[in-house]
Coordinates of C-alpha atoms in Angstrom, one line a residue:
M24 CA 31.4 -21.0 -43.2
S25 CA 29.3 -23.7 -44.8
I26 CA 28.2 -26.9 -43.1
T27 CA 30.5 -28.9 -45.3
N28 CA 33.5 -27.0 -44.0
T29 CA 32.4 -27.2 -40.3
P30 CA 35.3 -28.4 -38.1
T31 CA 35.1 -31.3 -35.7
S32 CA 36.6 -31.9 -32.3
N33 CA 39.7 -33.5 -34.0
D34 CA 40.6 -30.1 -35.7
A35 CA 43.0 -27.6 -34.2
C36 CA 41.7 -25.2 -31.6
L37 CA 42.4 -22.3 -33.9
S38 CA 40.1 -23.7 -36.6
I39 CA 37.3 -24.4 -34.2
V40 CA 37.5 -20.9 -32.6
H41 CA 37.6 -19.3 -36.0
S42 CA 34.4 -21.2 -37.1
L43 CA 32.6 -20.4 -33.9
M44 CA 33.6 -16.7 -34.1
C45 CA 31.8 -16.4 -37.4
H46 CA 28.5 -17.1 -35.6
R47 CA 28.7 -14.6 -32.8
Q48 CA 26.0 -12.1 -32.6
G49 CA 28.0 -8.9 -32.2
G50 CA 27.0 -8.0 -28.6
E51 CA 30.6 -8.2 -27.2
S52 CA 33.9 -6.9 -28.5
E53 CA 35.8 -9.2 -30.9
T54 CA 38.6 -9.5 -28.3
F55 CA 36.3 -10.6 -25.5
A56 CA 34.4 -13.0 -27.7
K57 CA 37.6 -14.6 -28.9
R58 CA 38.9 -15.0 -25.4
A59 CA 35.7 -16.6 -24.2
I60 CA 35.5 -19.0 -27.1
E61 CA 39.1 -20.0 -26.8
S62 CA 38.7 -20.6 -23.1
L63 CA 35.7 -22.9 -23.7
V64 CA 37.2 -24.8 -26.6
K65 CA 40.3 -25.6 -24.6
K66 CA 38.2 -26.8 -21.6
L67 CA 36.3 -29.1 -24.0
K68 CA 39.3 -30.5 -25.9
E69 CA 39.3 -33.6 -23.7
K70 CA 35.6 -34.0 -24.0
K71 CA 35.3 -34.5 -27.7
D72 CA 31.6 -35.5 -27.8
E73 CA 30.6 -32.3 -25.9
L74 CA 32.8 -30.2 -28.2
D75 CA 31.2 -31.8 -31.2
S76 CA 27.8 -31.0 -29.7
L77 CA 28.8 -27.4 -29.2
I78 CA 30.0 -27.1 -32.8
T79 CA 26.8 -28.7 -34.2
A80 CA 24.6 -26.5 -32.0
I81 CA 26.3 -23.2 -33.0
T82 CA 26.9 -23.9 -36.7
T83 CA 23.4 -25.0 -37.3
N84 CA 21.7 -22.4 -35.1
G85 CA 20.2 -25.1 -32.9
A86 CA 18.6 -26.9 -35.9
H87 CA 19.9 -30.3 -34.8
P88 CA 19.5 -31.7 -31.2
S89 CA 22.7 -31.4 -29.2
K90 CA 24.0 -32.7 -25.8
C91 CA 24.9 -30.7 -22.7
V92 CA 28.2 -28.8 -23.1
T93 CA 29.6 -28.6 -19.6
I94 CA 32.4 -26.8 -17.6
Q95 CA 33.3 -26.9 -14.0
R96 CA 31.1 -24.8 -11.7
T97 CA 33.2 -22.2 -9.7
L98 CA 32.7 -21.4 -6.1
D99 CA 30.6 -18.2 -6.7
G100 CA 29.1 -19.7 -9.9
R101 CA 30.7 -17.0 -12.1
L102 CA 33.2 -17.3 -14.9
Q103 CA 36.1 -14.8 -15.4
V104 CA 36.9 -13.9 -19.0
A105 CA 39.3 -11.1 -20.0
G106 CA 39.1 -9.6 -16.6
R107 CA 35.3 -9.7 -16.5
K108 CA 33.1 -12.0 -14.4
G109 CA 29.7 -13.3 -15.4
F110 CA 27.5 -16.3 -15.2
P111 CA 28.9 -18.8 -17.8
H112 CA 25.5 -19.8 -19.5
V113 CA 24.7 -16.1 -19.9
I114 CA 28.1 -15.2 -21.4
Y115 CA 27.8 -17.8 -24.1
A116 CA 24.0 -17.2 -24.7
R117 CA 24.9 -13.5 -25.3
L118 CA 27.7 -14.4 -27.7
W119 CA 25.8 -16.7 -29.9
R120 CA 22.1 -16.0 -29.5
W121 CA 20.9 -12.8 -27.7
P122 CA 23.5 -10.0 -27.5
D123 CA 21.2 -7.8 -25.3
L124 CA 20.4 -10.6 -22.9
H125 CA 20.0 -9.9 -19.1
K126 CA 21.2 -12.5 -16.6
N127 CA 17.7 -13.2 -15.2
E128 CA 16.0 -13.9 -18.5
L129 CA 17.2 -17.5 -19.1
K130 CA 15.2 -20.7 -18.4
H131 CA 16.7 -24.1 -19.2
V132 CA 14.9 -26.6 -21.4
K133 CA 13.6 -29.8 -19.7
Y134 CA 16.1 -32.2 -21.2
C135 CA 19.1 -30.2 -20.0
Q136 CA 20.8 -32.3 -17.2
F137 CA 23.4 -29.7 -16.1
A138 CA 21.5 -26.4 -16.3
F139 CA 22.9 -23.6 -14.2
D140 CA 19.8 -23.5 -11.9
L141 CA 20.2 -27.2 -11.1
K142 CA 23.3 -26.4 -9.0
C143 CA 25.3 -29.4 -10.3
D144 CA 29.1 -29.5 -10.1
S145 CA 29.2 -29.0 -13.8
V146 CA 27.3 -26.2 -15.7
C147 CA 25.8 -26.6 -19.2
V148 CA 26.7 -23.6 -21.4
N149 CA 25.1 -24.9 -24.6
P150 CA 23.1 -21.7 -25.7
Y151 CA 20.4 -23.9 -27.2
H152 CA 19.7 -25.6 -23.9
Y153 CA 18.2 -22.4 -22.7
E154 CA 15.2 -20.3 -23.6
R155 CA 14.8 -16.6 -23.2
V156 CA 11.8 -15.5 -21.0
V157 CA 10.9 -11.8 -21.2
S158 CA 7.6 -10.2 -20.3
P159 CA 6.2 -9.0 -23.7
G160 CA 5.2 -5.6 -22.4
I161 CA 8.4 -4.7 -20.7
D162 CA 11.4 -3.1 -22.5
L163 CA 14.4 -4.1 -20.4
S164 CA 16.8 -2.2 -22.7
G165 CA 16.3 0.9 -20.6
L166 CA 17.5 -0.6 -17.4
T167 CA 21.2 0.0 -18.2
L168 CA 20.8 3.6 -19.3
G169 CA 21.7 6.6 -17.3
T170 CA 19.4 9.4 -16.4
S171 CA 18.3 11.8 -19.1
A172 CA 19.6 15.3 -19.4
P173 CA 17.3 18.3 -19.0
S174 CA 15.1 18.8 -22.0
G175 CA 16.6 22.2 -22.7
L176 CA 20.0 20.8 -23.5
M177 CA 21.6 19.1 -26.5
V178 CA 22.3 15.4 -26.3
K179 CA 26.0 15.2 -25.7
D180 CA 26.2 11.5 -24.7
E181 CA 25.6 10.0 -28.1
T182 CA 25.4 6.4 -26.9
E183 CA 22.5 6.9 -24.5
Y184 CA 18.9 7.3 -25.3
D185 CA 16.0 7.1 -22.8
G186 CA 13.1 7.0 -25.3
Q187 CA 12.2 10.6 -24.9
P188 CA 13.8 12.8 -27.6
L189 CA 15.7 15.8 -26.2
L190 CA 15.0 19.2 -27.8
P191 CA 17.5 21.8 -28.7
N192 CA 17.8 25.1 -26.9
M193 CA 14.7 27.2 -27.0
D194 CA 16.4 30.5 -27.2
G195 CA 15.6 31.1 -30.8
H196 CA 19.0 30.2 -32.2
S197 CA 19.1 27.6 -35.0
I198 CA 21.5 24.7 -34.6
Q199 CA 23.4 22.6 -37.1
T200 CA 22.2 19.1 -35.8
I201 CA 18.5 18.8 -36.6
Q202 CA 16.8 16.1 -34.5
H203 CA 14.2 13.7 -35.9
P204 CA 12.5 11.8 -33.0
P205 CA 10.0 9.0 -33.7
S206 CA 6.5 9.9 -34.6
S207 CA 3.9 9.5 -31.8
R208 CA 1.8 7.5 -34.2
T209 CA 2.6 4.0 -35.5
A210 CA 3.5 3.9 -39.1
P211 CA 1.4 1.6 -41.3
S212 CA 3.1 -1.1 -43.2
E213 CA 2.6 0.8 -46.5
P214 CA 2.6 4.4 -45.6
F215 CA 1.2 6.8 -48.2
A216 CA 4.2 8.7 -49.6
A217 CA 2.3 12.0 -49.6
S218 CA 5.5 14.0 -49.6
S219 CA 6.4 12.8 -53.1
L220 CA 3.0 13.9 -54.4
L221 CA 2.7 17.5 -52.9
P222 CA 4.7 20.6 -53.5
P223 CA 8.0 20.5 -51.5
S224 CA 6.7 23.2 -49.2
D225 CA 3.9 20.9 -48.1
A226 CA 5.7 17.6 -48.2
S227 CA 7.0 17.4 -44.7
S228 CA 3.7 18.4 -43.0
S229 CA 1.7 15.8 -45.0
A230 CA 3.8 12.7 -44.5
A231 CA 2.1 11.1 -41.6
T232 CA 4.7 8.4 -41.1
S233 CA 7.7 10.8 -41.3
S234 CA 9.2 11.8 -38.0
F235 CA 8.6 15.5 -37.3
P236 CA 11.9 17.4 -37.4
V237 CA 12.8 19.7 -34.5
G238 CA 15.8 21.8 -34.2
S239 CA 15.4 24.9 -36.3
A240 CA 13.8 28.0 -34.8
N241 CA 11.6 30.1 -37.1
P242 CA 8.1 30.3 -35.9
T243 CA 6.9 32.1 -39.0
S244 CA 7.4 29.2 -41.4
P245 CA 4.2 27.4 -42.3
W246 CA 5.3 23.9 -41.4
T247 CA 1.9 22.4 -40.5
R248 CA -1.4 22.2 -42.2
N249 CA -4.9 21.4 -41.0
G250 CA -5.3 17.6 -41.1
S251 CA -5.4 14.4 -39.1
F252 CA -1.7 14.1 -38.7
T253 CA -0.3 15.4 -35.4
P254 CA 3.5 15.4 -35.4
N255 CA 5.6 14.8 -32.4
M256 CA 5.8 18.1 -30.6
S257 CA 7.1 19.4 -27.3
H258 CA 4.9 21.1 -24.8
H259 CA 5.5 24.6 -23.4
P260 CA 4.9 25.0 -19.7
N261 CA 1.8 27.1 -20.4
G262 CA 0.3 24.2 -22.4
H263 CA 0.9 25.5 -25.9
L264 CA 2.5 23.2 -28.5
Q265 CA 6.0 24.1 -29.6
H266 CA 6.3 23.2 -33.2
H267 CA 9.9 24.3 -33.8
P268 CA 9.3 24.6 -37.6
P269 CA 12.2 25.0 -40.0
M270 CA 13.3 28.3 -41.5
A271 CA 11.6 29.5 -44.7
H272 CA 13.1 27.9 -47.7
P273 CA 15.8 30.2 -49.1
S274 CA 15.1 30.6 -52.8
H275 CA 18.9 30.9 -53.4
Y276 CA 19.2 27.2 -52.7
W277 CA 15.8 25.6 -53.4
S278 CA 13.1 26.5 -55.9
V279 CA 9.6 25.3 -55.2
H280 CA 7.6 23.6 -58.0
N281 CA 4.0 22.6 -57.8
E282 CA 3.6 18.9 -58.4
I283 CA 0.6 16.9 -59.6
A284 CA -0.3 13.7 -57.8
F285 CA 0.5 10.4 -59.5
Q286 CA 2.9 11.7 -62.0
P287 CA 4.4 9.4 -64.7
P288 CA 7.9 8.1 -64.3
I289 CA 10.6 10.7 -64.7
S290 CA 12.4 8.5 -67.3
N291 CA 11.3 5.7 -69.5
H292 CA 14.7 4.2 -69.2
P293 CA 14.4 0.7 -67.5
A294 CA 15.3 0.7 -63.8
P295 CA 18.8 -0.5 -62.9
D296 CA 19.3 -4.1 -61.7
Y297 CA 20.5 -2.7 -58.3
W298 CA 18.7 0.2 -56.7
C299 CA 21.6 1.1 -54.5
S300 CA 25.1 0.2 -53.4
I301 CA 26.4 0.6 -49.9
A302 CA 30.0 1.1 -48.8
Y303 CA 31.0 0.8 -45.2
F304 CA 33.7 3.0 -43.7
E305 CA 35.7 3.3 -40.5
M306 CA 37.0 6.8 -40.2
D307 CA 38.3 7.5 -43.8
V308 CA 39.0 3.9 -44.7
Q309 CA 36.5 1.7 -46.6
V310 CA 36.2 -1.7 -45.0
G311 CA 35.0 -4.7 -47.0
E312 CA 33.5 -4.8 -50.5
T313 CA 30.7 -2.5 -51.7
F314 CA 27.3 -4.2 -51.1
K315 CA 24.8 -3.9 -54.0
V316 CA 21.1 -4.2 -53.3
P317 CA 19.0 -5.8 -56.1
S318 CA 15.9 -4.0 -57.2
T319 CA 14.0 -7.1 -56.2
C320 CA 14.7 -6.2 -52.6
P321 CA 13.2 -2.8 -52.0
I322 CA 14.0 -3.0 -48.3
V323 CA 17.5 -3.7 -47.1
T324 CA 18.7 -3.9 -43.5
V325 CA 22.2 -2.8 -42.5
D326 CA 23.1 -4.1 -39.0
G327 CA 26.0 -4.9 -36.8
Y328 CA 25.7 -8.7 -36.6
V329 CA 27.9 -11.3 -38.1
D330 CA 25.5 -13.4 -40.3
P331 CA 26.5 -13.7 -43.9
S332 CA 25.5 -10.7 -46.0
G333 CA 23.3 -11.2 -49.1
G334 CA 20.1 -10.0 -50.8
D335 CA 18.3 -7.8 -48.4
R336 CA 20.8 -7.7 -45.5
F337 CA 24.3 -6.2 -45.1
C338 CA 25.9 -7.4 -41.8
L339 CA 28.8 -5.1 -40.7
G340 CA 29.8 -7.3 -37.7
Q341 CA 31.7 -9.8 -39.9
L342 CA 33.9 -7.2 -41.6
S343 CA 37.5 -7.1 -40.3
N344 CA 39.9 -4.2 -40.4
V345 CA 43.6 -4.4 -39.4
H346 CA 43.6 -0.7 -38.5
R347 CA 40.5 -0.9 -36.2
T348 CA 41.0 0.9 -32.9
E349 CA 39.4 0.2 -29.6
A350 CA 37.2 3.3 -30.0
I351 CA 35.9 2.0 -33.3
E352 CA 35.3 -1.5 -31.8
R353 CA 33.3 0.1 -29.0
A354 CA 31.2 2.1 -31.4
R355 CA 30.5 -1.0 -33.6
L356 CA 29.0 -2.8 -30.6
H357 CA 26.2 -0.2 -30.5
I358 CA 25.2 -0.6 -34.2
G359 CA 23.0 -3.5 -33.1
K360 CA 19.9 -3.9 -35.3
G361 CA 21.1 -0.9 -37.4
V362 CA 18.8 0.7 -40.0
Q363 CA 16.4 -0.3 -42.7
L364 CA 16.5 1.5 -46.0
E365 CA 13.4 1.3 -48.1
C366 CA 13.1 2.3 -51.8
K367 CA 9.6 3.5 -52.7
G368 CA 8.1 4.3 -56.1
E369 CA 10.6 5.2 -58.8
G370 CA 13.4 5.9 -56.3
D371 CA 12.4 7.7 -53.1
V372 CA 14.2 6.5 -50.0
W373 CA 13.0 6.1 -46.4
V374 CA 15.0 5.2 -43.3
R375 CA 13.8 3.3 -40.2
C376 CA 16.2 3.4 -37.2
L377 CA 16.1 -0.1 -35.7
S378 CA 19.1 0.5 -33.4
D379 CA 18.9 1.4 -29.8
H380 CA 21.0 4.4 -30.6
A381 CA 20.5 7.3 -33.0
V382 CA 22.0 7.5 -36.5
F383 CA 23.2 10.7 -38.2
V384 CA 22.3 11.4 -41.8
Q385 CA 23.6 13.7 -44.5
S386 CA 20.6 14.3 -46.7
Y387 CA 19.9 17.1 -49.2
Y388 CA 16.2 16.3 -49.1
L389 CA 16.1 16.8 -45.3
D390 CA 18.2 19.9 -45.7
R391 CA 15.5 21.4 -47.9
E392 CA 12.7 20.3 -45.6
A393 CA 14.5 22.1 -42.8
G394 CA 15.2 25.2 -44.8
R395 CA 18.9 24.7 -44.9
A396 CA 21.5 25.1 -47.6
P397 CA 22.5 21.8 -49.2
G398 CA 25.0 20.0 -47.0
D399 CA 24.6 22.6 -44.3
A400 CA 23.1 20.3 -41.6
V401 CA 23.4 16.9 -40.0
H402 CA 20.1 15.1 -39.2
K403 CA 19.9 13.0 -36.0
I404 CA 17.4 10.2 -36.5
Y405 CA 16.3 8.6 -33.2
P406 CA 15.5 5.0 -32.5
S407 CA 12.1 3.8 -34.0
A408 CA 11.9 6.9 -36.2
Y409 CA 10.8 6.3 -39.8
I410 CA 11.6 9.2 -42.1
K411 CA 12.0 10.1 -45.8
V412 CA 15.6 11.0 -46.6
F413 CA 15.6 11.2 -50.4
D414 CA 13.1 12.4 -53.0
L415 CA 13.9 11.4 -56.6
R416 CA 11.9 14.2 -58.3
Q417 CA 13.5 16.9 -56.1
C418 CA 16.9 15.5 -56.9
H419 CA 16.2 15.4 -60.6
R420 CA 15.0 19.0 -60.6
Q421 CA 18.1 20.0 -58.7
M422 CA 20.5 18.3 -61.0
Q423 CA 18.8 19.9 -64.0
Q424 CA 19.0 23.3 -62.5
Q425 CA 22.6 23.0 -61.5
A426 CA 23.7 21.5 -64.8
A427 CA 21.9 24.3 -66.7
T428 CA 23.3 27.0 -64.4
A429 CA 26.8 25.6 -64.8
Q430 CA 26.5 25.4 -68.5
A431 CA 25.2 28.9 -68.9
A432 CA 27.7 30.3 -66.4
A433 CA 30.6 28.7 -68.2
A434 CA 29.5 30.3 -71.5
A435 CA 28.9 33.7 -69.9
Q436 CA 32.3 33.5 -68.2
A437 CA 34.0 32.8 -71.5
A438 CA 32.2 35.8 -73.0
A439 CA 33.1 38.0 -70.1
V440 CA 36.8 37.1 -70.2
A441 CA 36.7 37.9 -73.9
G442 CA 35.3 41.3 -73.0
N443 CA 31.9 40.8 -74.6
I444 CA 29.9 41.8 -71.5
P445 CA 30.1 45.5 -70.9
G446 CA 28.9 46.9 -67.6
P447 CA 29.7 49.4 -64.9
G448 CA 32.7 48.6 -62.8
S449 CA 34.0 46.0 -65.3
V450 CA 37.4 46.2 -66.8
G451 CA 37.6 44.2 -69.9
G452 CA 35.0 41.9 -68.5
I453 CA 37.2 40.7 -65.5
A454 CA 34.6 41.5 -62.8
P455 CA 31.7 39.6 -64.4
A456 CA 34.1 36.7 -65.0
I457 CA 34.9 36.6 -61.3
S458 CA 31.2 36.7 -60.3
L459 CA 30.4 33.8 -62.6
S460 CA 33.3 31.6 -61.6
A461 CA 31.5 29.9 -58.7
A462 CA 28.6 28.8 -60.9
A463 CA 30.8 27.8 -63.7
G464 CA 32.9 25.7 -61.3
I465 CA 30.0 23.2 -60.7
G466 CA 31.3 19.8 -61.9
V467 CA 30.1 16.3 -62.3
D468 CA 31.2 15.4 -58.8
D469 CA 29.0 18.2 -57.4
L470 CA 26.0 16.7 -59.2
R471 CA 26.9 13.1 -58.1
R472 CA 26.7 14.3 -54.5
L473 CA 23.0 14.9 -55.0
C474 CA 22.6 11.1 -55.6
I475 CA 24.4 10.0 -52.4
L476 CA 23.3 9.6 -48.8
R477 CA 25.8 9.3 -45.9
M478 CA 24.9 7.9 -42.5
S479 CA 26.9 7.5 -39.3
F480 CA 26.1 5.0 -36.6
V481 CA 26.0 6.1 -33.0
K482 CA 28.4 9.1 -33.4
G483 CA 27.5 12.5 -34.8
W484 CA 29.6 15.1 -36.5
G485 CA 29.5 18.8 -37.1
P486 CA 29.6 21.9 -34.8
D487 CA 27.7 20.1 -32.0
Y488 CA 30.2 17.3 -31.8
P489 CA 34.0 17.0 -31.5
R490 CA 34.1 15.5 -35.0
Q491 CA 33.9 18.0 -37.9
S492 CA 33.5 15.5 -40.7
I493 CA 31.8 12.2 -41.2
K494 CA 35.2 10.8 -42.1
E495 CA 36.1 11.3 -38.4
T496 CA 33.3 9.1 -37.2
P497 CA 34.1 5.5 -36.2
C498 CA 31.6 3.7 -38.4
W499 CA 29.5 5.0 -41.3
I500 CA 28.0 4.1 -44.6
E501 CA 27.8 5.8 -48.0
I502 CA 24.7 4.9 -50.1
H503 CA 24.8 5.5 -53.9
L504 CA 21.3 5.6 -55.4
H505 CA 21.5 4.1 -58.8
R506 CA 18.2 5.4 -60.3
A507 CA 19.3 8.9 -59.4
L508 CA 22.7 8.3 -61.0
Q509 CA 21.0 7.0 -64.0
L510 CA 18.9 10.2 -64.3
L511 CA 22.1 12.2 -63.8
D512 CA 23.7 10.4 -66.8
E513 CA 20.7 11.4 -68.9
V514 CA 20.9 15.0 -67.8
L515 CA 24.6 15.2 -68.6
H516 CA 24.0 13.8 -72.1
T517 CA 21.5 16.5 -72.8
M518 CA 23.6 19.3 -71.3
P519 CA 27.2 18.1 -70.8
I520 CA 29.3 19.8 -68.2
A521 CA 33.1 20.0 -68.6
D522 CA 34.8 19.6 -65.3
P523 CA 37.0 22.7 -64.5
Q524 CA 40.5 22.0 -65.7
P525 CA 43.4 22.7 -63.2
L526 CA 45.5 25.7 -64.1
D527 CA 49.0 25.0 -65.5

């Protein structure tokens, strides 16, 4: 809501509450926040100057000086809202300023006359009459977390993370959820995207800023090379490093091509005005409009806060959904700082997890790096991890190969059905036609999937979780990469594919 439409104390309570709700920071549920704000507005209705001070402070983010905003102090000093008790100045500071605030982190400003610590009969709850004091070297976010599970177990409590990535079982069995903990080294501000300059088989081991994936179990695959980069590894009790490299790349799914450093652009076609578009979903329902990221903003943040979206930031907290359940609401509270998506070079994409909780990604690039079939794995990216999730050249090669395969298979299938391909075991070409049907069935939608990333916040899916599809997760995003889609359009113009027609 713009300043010109900001309500005053003379407006209806509903209008004031609605305006103040637009500025909440997303740390509490929508129901709790609304109850707390309604309660405060009603208490201030008879103190119009204080209500106006509150409205000014919140709607301007403290840019203008404001008076104390007071409520009556209770016997134990705590305020009850929606069945929960807490210190009033902390409740409202969490709502409008610091969603992860702890009760002992607030210090009042000098000019506040009714600060909580002054023990007056009235308590000031103006969030901008308090400052947050936190020791810079202490991470207080871990104080509320439970104990970590043994390192040999999968992480089943998806909303807890103690800073130490848990490894999969070490019994030699591969798992479907591949974990990507943060690298032990700090990523530079402009990391060298070595994985886009080397052969795919070397890419993952050369990217110093990419988190080292663990989760597959094939010790024969040459994952690492001699060099200065030491990926994040687990230690065996005997002191040996456990690399947990991926399986060897199956040639059935991926073909490896040598690449030359600093290659020219894949296409001379001008880059699109928007490098990606992001759609937000709750379960299988899209919520809100698709958010387009201009090419002038190579880094975009997707978070759970309620600030207005625009340019390089997509805020999910402000989006409403009449079908939203309590489970979805709870999951949304944990999106927090969310993720950063970064477009590099002609169209490679990296992800940085800013949230306190892991995100789960469907990425054909990471599938290849882990030696999986396309779409066969879900990749768990831990807080603070910075990892490449999309390679434009690899995607371009893959769409060319699949388009050519589909085109050739369709022609061969037509010839086989006509009986023009003799061979042992064939009866009028029927057997070859059946064997070619899968390749000929590749359509445009299959190729478009190569240009799309999907990412779920907080909750995973797949065999390791109760949810079998990303459409069963409470909050997730789908990212369409426009440069890749542009290249796909060029490929389809050179070798058009006819989508399989349904049988009559």
